[in-house]
């Protein structure tokens, strides 16, 4: 089956986009383009993309013809036959954006689908995406093999998974911590002070979940006391891999 059009996302921030026309249709497109950070220019300007929102049919056709003759890709509001590209209905969970297009065949259908998806996609979806981006390095450390990494993420994103994007989830840090415990992973805490209140939430959680804590004799007892009471205390990391999480504490 062939695609009716090629869906793409254009990085519009700081990019010139031509807007020709007036009235509410033009005002609606202006608001959308401004949200995307585009720089709006008129027909006398220079741009690769143009939106024509002109009510008069003859004037709209003439404007579109002039712009296409200049090699500009044109969207003509309410005239799908003249469009080189269309603007979809949008569900915004930035940085996650879901776009629904019908190729200009039915804007009403696109709007109805957008409303259904608005109710389906939680407002936390964008924060999940940002947390995954921030944890890229940690994810690679935890799953150095690309195949294993894809499988782990796929399982986490599945329905009911630890990072199910359509449900409440514990978050990326908690998922990584659980993965470390299950796989016998090792994490490193480099102390910034002797005060346990200076531990990050993640570091405190590691200590609370650790099966083994590796620290030398100078390690502050107040820090080590944050570990589980039944966690093994060690002077050096184990030579063999063991189940559960190993936490190494150094200054």
mmCIF file of C-alpha atoms in Angstrom:
data_model
loop_
_atom_site.group_PDB
_atom_site.id
_atom_site.type_symbol
_atom_site.label_atom_id
_atom_site.label_comp_id
_atom_site.label_asym_id
_atom_site.label_seq_id
_atom_site.Cartn_x
_atom_site.Cartn_y
_atom_site.Cartn_z
ATOM 1 C CA UNK A 1 0.000 0.000 0.000
ATOM 2 C CA UNK A 2 1.379 3.410 -0.955
ATOM 3 C CA UNK A 3 1.323 6.443 1.326
ATOM 4 C CA UNK A 4 -0.994 9.290 0.333
ATOM 5 C CA UNK A 5 1.695 11.675 1.592
ATOM 6 C CA UNK A 6 5.035 11.556 3.397
ATOM 7 C CA UNK A 7 4.678 12.612 7.039
ATOM 8 C CA UNK A 8 7.594 14.728 8.235
ATOM 9 C CA UNK A 9 8.299 17.019 11.187
ATOM 10 C CA UNK A 10 9.911 20.336 10.251
ATOM 11 C CA UNK A 11 12.174 22.123 12.728
ATOM 12 C CA UNK A 12 10.474 25.495 12.271
ATOM 13 C CA UNK A 13 12.082 27.431 15.127
ATOM 14 C CA UNK A 14 13.944 30.369 13.621
ATOM 15 C CA UNK A 15 12.964 29.316 10.085
ATOM 16 C CA UNK A 16 11.162 31.696 7.709
ATOM 17 C CA UNK A 17 7.656 30.599 6.733
ATOM 18 C CA UNK A 18 5.475 32.656 4.405
ATOM 19 C CA UNK A 19 1.912 33.449 5.494
ATOM 20 C CA UNK A 20 -0.346 35.102 2.930
ATOM 21 C CA UNK A 21 -3.926 36.114 3.725
ATOM 22 C CA UNK A 22 -6.081 37.630 6.456
ATOM 23 C CA UNK A 23 -9.033 36.835 8.646
ATOM 24 C CA UNK A 24 -9.550 34.025 11.149
ATOM 25 C CA UNK A 25 -8.066 31.197 8.977
ATOM 26 C CA UNK A 26 -4.838 33.179 8.641
ATOM 27 C CA UNK A 27 -4.888 34.093 12.336
ATOM 28 C CA UNK A 28 -5.212 30.412 13.309
ATOM 29 C CA UNK A 29 -2.219 29.473 11.142
ATOM 30 C CA UNK A 30 -0.273 32.401 12.567
ATOM 31 C CA UNK A 31 -0.844 31.127 16.099
ATOM 32 C CA UNK A 32 0.301 27.640 15.114
ATOM 33 C CA UNK A 33 3.436 28.896 13.388
ATOM 34 C CA UNK A 34 4.299 31.162 16.306
ATOM 35 C CA UNK A 35 3.958 28.211 18.701
ATOM 36 C CA UNK A 36 6.477 26.369 16.529
ATOM 37 C CA UNK A 37 8.863 29.347 16.646
ATOM 38 C CA UNK A 38 8.689 30.139 12.931
ATOM 39 C CA UNK A 39 9.666 33.562 11.580
ATOM 40 C CA UNK A 40 6.688 34.835 9.579
ATOM 41 C CA UNK A 41 7.249 36.665 6.304
ATOM 42 C CA UNK A 42 4.913 37.913 3.583
ATOM 43 C CA UNK A 43 4.831 37.075 -0.103
ATOM 44 C CA UNK A 44 7.724 39.444 -0.790
ATOM 45 C CA UNK A 45 9.929 37.510 1.635
ATOM 46 C CA UNK A 46 12.073 34.426 1.131
ATOM 47 C CA UNK A 47 10.977 31.052 2.477
ATOM 48 C CA UNK A 48 10.817 27.389 1.526
ATOM 49 C CA UNK A 49 7.279 26.926 2.883
ATOM 50 C CA UNK A 50 4.171 29.044 2.469
ATOM 51 C CA UNK A 51 0.631 28.986 3.823
ATOM 52 C CA UNK A 52 -2.049 30.722 1.759
ATOM 53 C CA UNK A 53 -5.218 31.642 3.674
ATOM 54 C CA UNK A 54 -7.176 33.674 1.123
ATOM 55 C CA UNK A 55 -10.958 33.441 0.917
ATOM 56 C CA UNK A 56 -11.414 34.576 -2.689
ATOM 57 C CA UNK A 57 -10.996 31.536 -4.939
ATOM 58 C CA UNK A 58 -9.451 33.295 -7.944
ATOM 59 C CA UNK A 59 -7.029 35.279 -5.792
ATOM 60 C CA UNK A 60 -6.032 32.125 -3.876
ATOM 61 C CA UNK A 61 -5.338 30.192 -7.095
ATOM 62 C CA UNK A 62 -3.270 33.057 -8.508
ATOM 63 C CA UNK A 63 -1.235 33.398 -5.292
ATOM 64 C CA UNK A 64 -0.553 29.666 -5.119
ATOM 65 C CA UNK A 65 0.567 29.659 -8.760
ATOM 66 C CA UNK A 66 2.995 32.522 -8.153
ATOM 67 C CA UNK A 67 4.521 30.855 -5.111
ATOM 68 C CA UNK A 68 4.863 27.443 -6.753
ATOM 69 C CA UNK A 69 6.585 29.084 -9.720
ATOM 70 C CA UNK A 70 9.234 30.245 -7.227
ATOM 71 C CA UNK A 71 9.772 26.655 -6.023
ATOM 72 C CA UNK A 72 8.004 27.209 -2.697
ATOM 73 C CA UNK A 73 6.001 24.374 -1.131
ATOM 74 C CA UNK A 74 2.472 25.640 -0.488
ATOM 75 C CA UNK A 75 -0.379 24.834 1.854
ATOM 76 C CA UNK A 76 -3.647 26.392 0.671
ATOM 77 C CA UNK A 77 -6.189 26.520 3.479
ATOM 78 C CA UNK A 78 -9.383 24.577 2.620
ATOM 79 C CA UNK A 79 -8.081 23.779 -0.869
ATOM 80 C CA UNK A 80 -6.429 20.326 -0.625
ATOM 81 C CA UNK A 81 -6.050 20.003 -4.392
ATOM 82 C CA UNK A 82 -3.653 22.956 -4.359
ATOM 83 C CA UNK A 83 -1.598 21.770 -1.396
ATOM 84 C CA UNK A 84 1.982 20.509 -1.590
ATOM 85 C CA UNK A 85 1.739 19.758 2.135
ATOM 86 C CA UNK A 86 -1.013 19.711 4.741
ATOM 87 C CA UNK A 87 -1.012 20.645 8.427
ATOM 88 C CA UNK A 88 -2.233 17.842 10.700
ATOM 89 C CA UNK A 89 -4.293 17.887 13.842
ATOM 90 C CA UNK A 90 -1.847 17.834 16.760
ATOM 91 C CA UNK A 91 -1.702 16.228 20.190
ATOM 92 C CA UNK A 92 1.037 18.108 22.028
ATOM 93 C CA UNK A 93 2.898 16.298 24.794
ATOM 94 C CA UNK A 94 6.152 18.092 24.063
ATOM 95 C CA UNK A 95 8.660 16.843 23.200
ATOM 96 C CA UNK A 96 6.281 14.074 22.074
ATOM 97 C CA UNK A 97 4.022 15.280 19.270
ATOM 98 C CA UNK A 98 1.338 13.127 17.675
ATOM 99 C CA UNK A 99 0.090 14.349 14.290
ATOM 100 C CA UNK A 100 -3.099 13.133 12.589
ATOM 101 C CA UNK A 101 -3.499 13.859 8.913
ATOM 102 C CA UNK A 102 -6.113 12.946 6.319
ATOM 103 C CA UNK A 103 -4.428 14.591 3.347
ATOM 104 C CA UNK A 104 -7.006 17.360 3.516
ATOM 105 C CA UNK A 105 -9.865 14.899 2.900
ATOM 106 C CA UNK A 106 -11.573 15.440 6.290
ATOM 107 C CA UNK A 107 -10.377 17.952 8.840
ATOM 108 C CA UNK A 108 -13.339 16.962 11.029
ATOM 109 C CA UNK A 109 -12.190 13.348 11.208
ATOM 110 C CA UNK A 110 -8.658 14.442 12.117
ATOM 111 C CA UNK A 111 -10.082 16.680 14.865
ATOM 112 C CA UNK A 112 -12.215 13.831 16.247
ATOM 113 C CA UNK A 113 -9.226 11.500 16.369
ATOM 114 C CA UNK A 114 -7.176 14.198 18.068
ATOM 115 C CA UNK A 115 -9.824 14.540 20.793
ATOM 116 C CA UNK A 116 -9.808 10.780 21.398
ATOM 117 C CA UNK A 117 -6.011 10.690 21.598
ATOM 118 C CA UNK A 118 -5.965 13.709 23.933
ATOM 119 C CA UNK A 119 -7.949 11.633 26.418
ATOM 120 C CA UNK A 120 -5.762 8.561 25.893
ATOM 121 C CA UNK A 121 -2.266 10.045 26.158
ATOM 122 C CA UNK A 122 -1.366 11.135 29.717
ATOM 123 C CA UNK A 123 0.037 14.624 30.341
ATOM 124 C CA UNK A 124 3.170 12.980 31.823
ATOM 125 C CA UNK A 125 4.219 11.556 28.455
ATOM 126 C CA UNK A 126 6.523 14.477 27.679
ATOM 127 C CA UNK A 127 8.255 14.184 31.047
ATOM 128 C CA UNK A 128 8.861 10.489 30.386
ATOM 129 C CA UNK A 129 10.504 11.328 27.057
ATOM 130 C CA UNK A 130 12.707 13.977 28.685
ATOM 131 C CA UNK A 131 13.708 11.570 31.473
ATOM 132 C CA UNK A 132 14.689 8.939 28.893
ATOM 133 C CA UNK A 133 16.789 11.534 27.062
ATOM 134 C CA UNK A 134 18.523 12.571 30.301
ATOM 135 C CA UNK A 135 19.202 8.917 31.183
ATOM 136 C CA UNK A 136 20.737 7.917 27.836
ATOM 137 C CA UNK A 137 24.213 7.426 29.277
ATOM 138 C CA UNK A 138 22.929 5.489 32.290
ATOM 139 C CA UNK A 139 20.810 3.242 30.051
ATOM 140 C CA UNK A 140 23.848 2.462 27.901
ATOM 141 C CA UNK A 141 25.894 1.621 30.975
ATOM 142 C CA UNK A 142 23.169 -0.660 32.309
ATOM 143 C CA UNK A 143 22.571 -2.304 28.910
ATOM 144 C CA UNK A 144 25.831 -1.967 26.903
ATOM 145 C CA UNK A 145 24.673 -4.447 24.250
ATOM 146 C CA UNK A 146 22.385 -2.687 21.731
ATOM 147 C CA UNK A 147 20.171 -5.737 21.271
ATOM 148 C CA UNK A 148 19.708 -6.218 24.991
ATOM 149 C CA UNK A 149 18.992 -2.501 25.343
ATOM 150 C CA UNK A 150 16.250 -2.626 22.704
ATOM 151 C CA UNK A 151 14.693 -5.674 24.352
ATOM 152 C CA UNK A 152 14.783 -4.093 27.812
ATOM 153 C CA UNK A 153 13.207 -0.859 26.584
ATOM 154 C CA UNK A 154 10.617 -2.760 24.571
ATOM 155 C CA UNK A 155 9.592 -4.742 27.632
ATOM 156 C CA UNK A 156 9.483 -1.595 29.763
ATOM 157 C CA UNK A 157 7.279 0.241 27.238
ATOM 158 C CA UNK A 158 4.854 -2.685 26.820
ATOM 159 C CA UNK A 159 1.390 -2.549 28.336
ATOM 160 C CA UNK A 160 1.806 -2.928 32.088
ATOM 161 C CA UNK A 161 5.572 -2.517 31.792
ATOM 162 C CA UNK A 162 7.750 -0.442 34.091
ATOM 163 C CA UNK A 163 7.661 2.501 31.638
ATOM 164 C CA UNK A 164 4.225 1.952 30.076
ATOM 165 C CA UNK A 165 3.726 5.347 28.364
ATOM 166 C CA UNK A 166 -0.072 5.147 28.666
ATOM 167 C CA UNK A 167 -0.147 4.436 32.393
ATOM 168 C CA UNK A 168 1.291 5.758 35.619
ATOM 169 C CA UNK A 169 4.844 4.460 35.981
ATOM 170 C CA UNK A 170 7.578 4.650 38.584
ATOM 171 C CA UNK A 171 9.945 6.529 36.284
ATOM 172 C CA UNK A 172 13.191 5.917 34.464
ATOM 173 C CA UNK A 173 15.443 6.043 37.552
ATOM 174 C CA UNK A 174 13.362 3.457 39.386
ATOM 175 C CA UNK A 175 13.352 1.217 36.297
ATOM 176 C CA UNK A 176 17.145 1.429 36.016
ATOM 177 C CA UNK A 177 17.551 0.695 39.706
ATOM 178 C CA UNK A 178 15.322 -2.351 39.440
ATOM 179 C CA UNK A 179 17.250 -3.512 36.376
ATOM 180 C CA UNK A 180 20.506 -3.192 38.325
ATOM 181 C CA UNK A 181 19.143 -5.251 41.211
ATOM 182 C CA UNK A 182 17.791 -7.943 38.918
ATOM 183 C CA UNK A 183 20.963 -8.211 36.861
ATOM 184 C CA UNK A 184 23.500 -8.025 39.662
ATOM 185 C CA UNK A 185 24.601 -4.553 38.628
ATOM 186 C CA UNK A 186 27.105 -2.233 40.269
ATOM 187 C CA UNK A 187 26.693 1.498 40.883
ATOM 188 C CA UNK A 188 29.164 4.053 42.236
ATOM 189 C CA UNK A 189 28.454 6.824 44.760
ATOM 190 C CA UNK A 190 31.170 9.471 45.011
ATOM 191 C CA UNK A 191 30.533 11.412 48.205
ATOM 192 C CA UNK A 192 30.409 15.180 48.193
ATOM 193 C CA UNK A 193 30.365 15.424 51.992
ATOM 194 C CA UNK A 194 29.910 13.288 55.122
ATOM 195 C CA UNK A 195 26.319 14.483 55.476
ATOM 196 C CA UNK A 196 23.762 11.858 54.338
ATOM 197 C CA UNK A 197 21.345 14.676 53.498
ATOM 198 C CA UNK A 198 23.679 15.573 50.633
ATOM 199 C CA UNK A 199 22.928 12.253 48.926
ATOM 200 C CA UNK A 200 20.696 12.553 45.909
ATOM 201 C CA UNK A 201 17.357 10.757 46.011
ATOM 202 C CA UNK A 202 18.722 8.241 43.543
ATOM 203 C CA UNK A 203 21.857 7.579 45.638
ATOM 204 C CA UNK A 204 19.759 7.141 48.778
ATOM 205 C CA UNK A 205 17.536 4.701 46.911
ATOM 206 C CA UNK A 206 20.581 2.713 45.751
ATOM 207 C CA UNK A 207 21.783 2.348 49.336
ATOM 208 C CA UNK A 208 18.323 1.331 50.510
ATOM 209 C CA UNK A 209 18.172 -1.388 47.831
ATOM 210 C CA UNK A 210 21.774 -2.639 47.955
ATOM 211 C CA UNK A 211 22.643 -6.253 48.647
ATOM 212 C CA UNK A 212 26.299 -5.271 49.127
ATOM 213 C CA UNK A 213 27.981 -2.006 50.097
ATOM 214 C CA UNK A 214 31.667 -1.622 49.267
ATOM 215 C CA UNK A 215 33.441 1.061 51.313
ATOM 216 C CA UNK A 216 36.777 1.541 53.013
ATOM 217 C CA UNK A 217 37.254 2.284 56.695
ATOM 218 C CA UNK A 218 37.048 6.033 56.192
ATOM 219 C CA UNK A 219 33.510 5.941 54.856
ATOM 220 C CA UNK A 220 31.157 7.943 57.139
ATOM 221 C CA UNK A 221 28.955 5.668 59.204
ATOM 222 C CA UNK A 222 26.091 8.125 58.812
ATOM 223 C CA UNK A 223 26.177 7.442 55.062
ATOM 224 C CA UNK A 224 26.510 3.671 55.426
ATOM 225 C CA UNK A 225 23.600 3.641 57.870
ATOM 226 C CA UNK A 226 21.328 4.546 54.958
ATOM 227 C CA UNK A 227 21.928 1.047 53.544
ATOM 228 C CA UNK A 228 19.709 -1.906 54.337
ATOM 229 C CA UNK A 229 20.510 -3.418 57.732
ATOM 230 C CA UNK A 230 21.059 -6.837 56.149
ATOM 231 C CA UNK A 231 23.270 -5.551 53.316
ATOM 232 C CA UNK A 232 26.764 -7.079 53.255
ATOM 233 C CA UNK A 233 29.623 -4.690 54.082
ATOM 234 C CA UNK A 234 32.769 -5.244 51.978
ATOM 235 C CA UNK A 235 36.185 -3.600 51.605
ATOM 236 C CA UNK A 236 36.513 -4.467 47.913
ATOM 237 C CA UNK A 237 34.093 -5.324 45.103
ATOM 238 C CA UNK A 238 33.302 -9.037 44.746
ATOM 239 C CA UNK A 239 35.446 -10.853 42.205
ATOM 240 C CA UNK A 240 32.435 -12.693 40.793
ATOM 241 C CA UNK A 241 29.030 -11.517 39.696
ATOM 242 C CA UNK A 242 26.304 -11.948 42.307
ATOM 243 C CA UNK A 243 22.561 -11.343 42.236
ATOM 244 C CA UNK A 244 21.342 -7.993 43.449
ATOM 245 C CA UNK A 245 22.803 -4.522 43.537
ATOM 246 C CA UNK A 246 26.355 -3.674 44.619
ATOM 247 C CA UNK A 247 26.965 -0.067 45.723
ATOM 248 C CA UNK A 248 30.536 1.259 45.853
ATOM 249 C CA UNK A 249 30.994 4.296 48.106
ATOM 250 C CA UNK A 250 34.096 6.472 47.690
ATOM 251 C CA UNK A 251 35.145 10.024 48.445
#
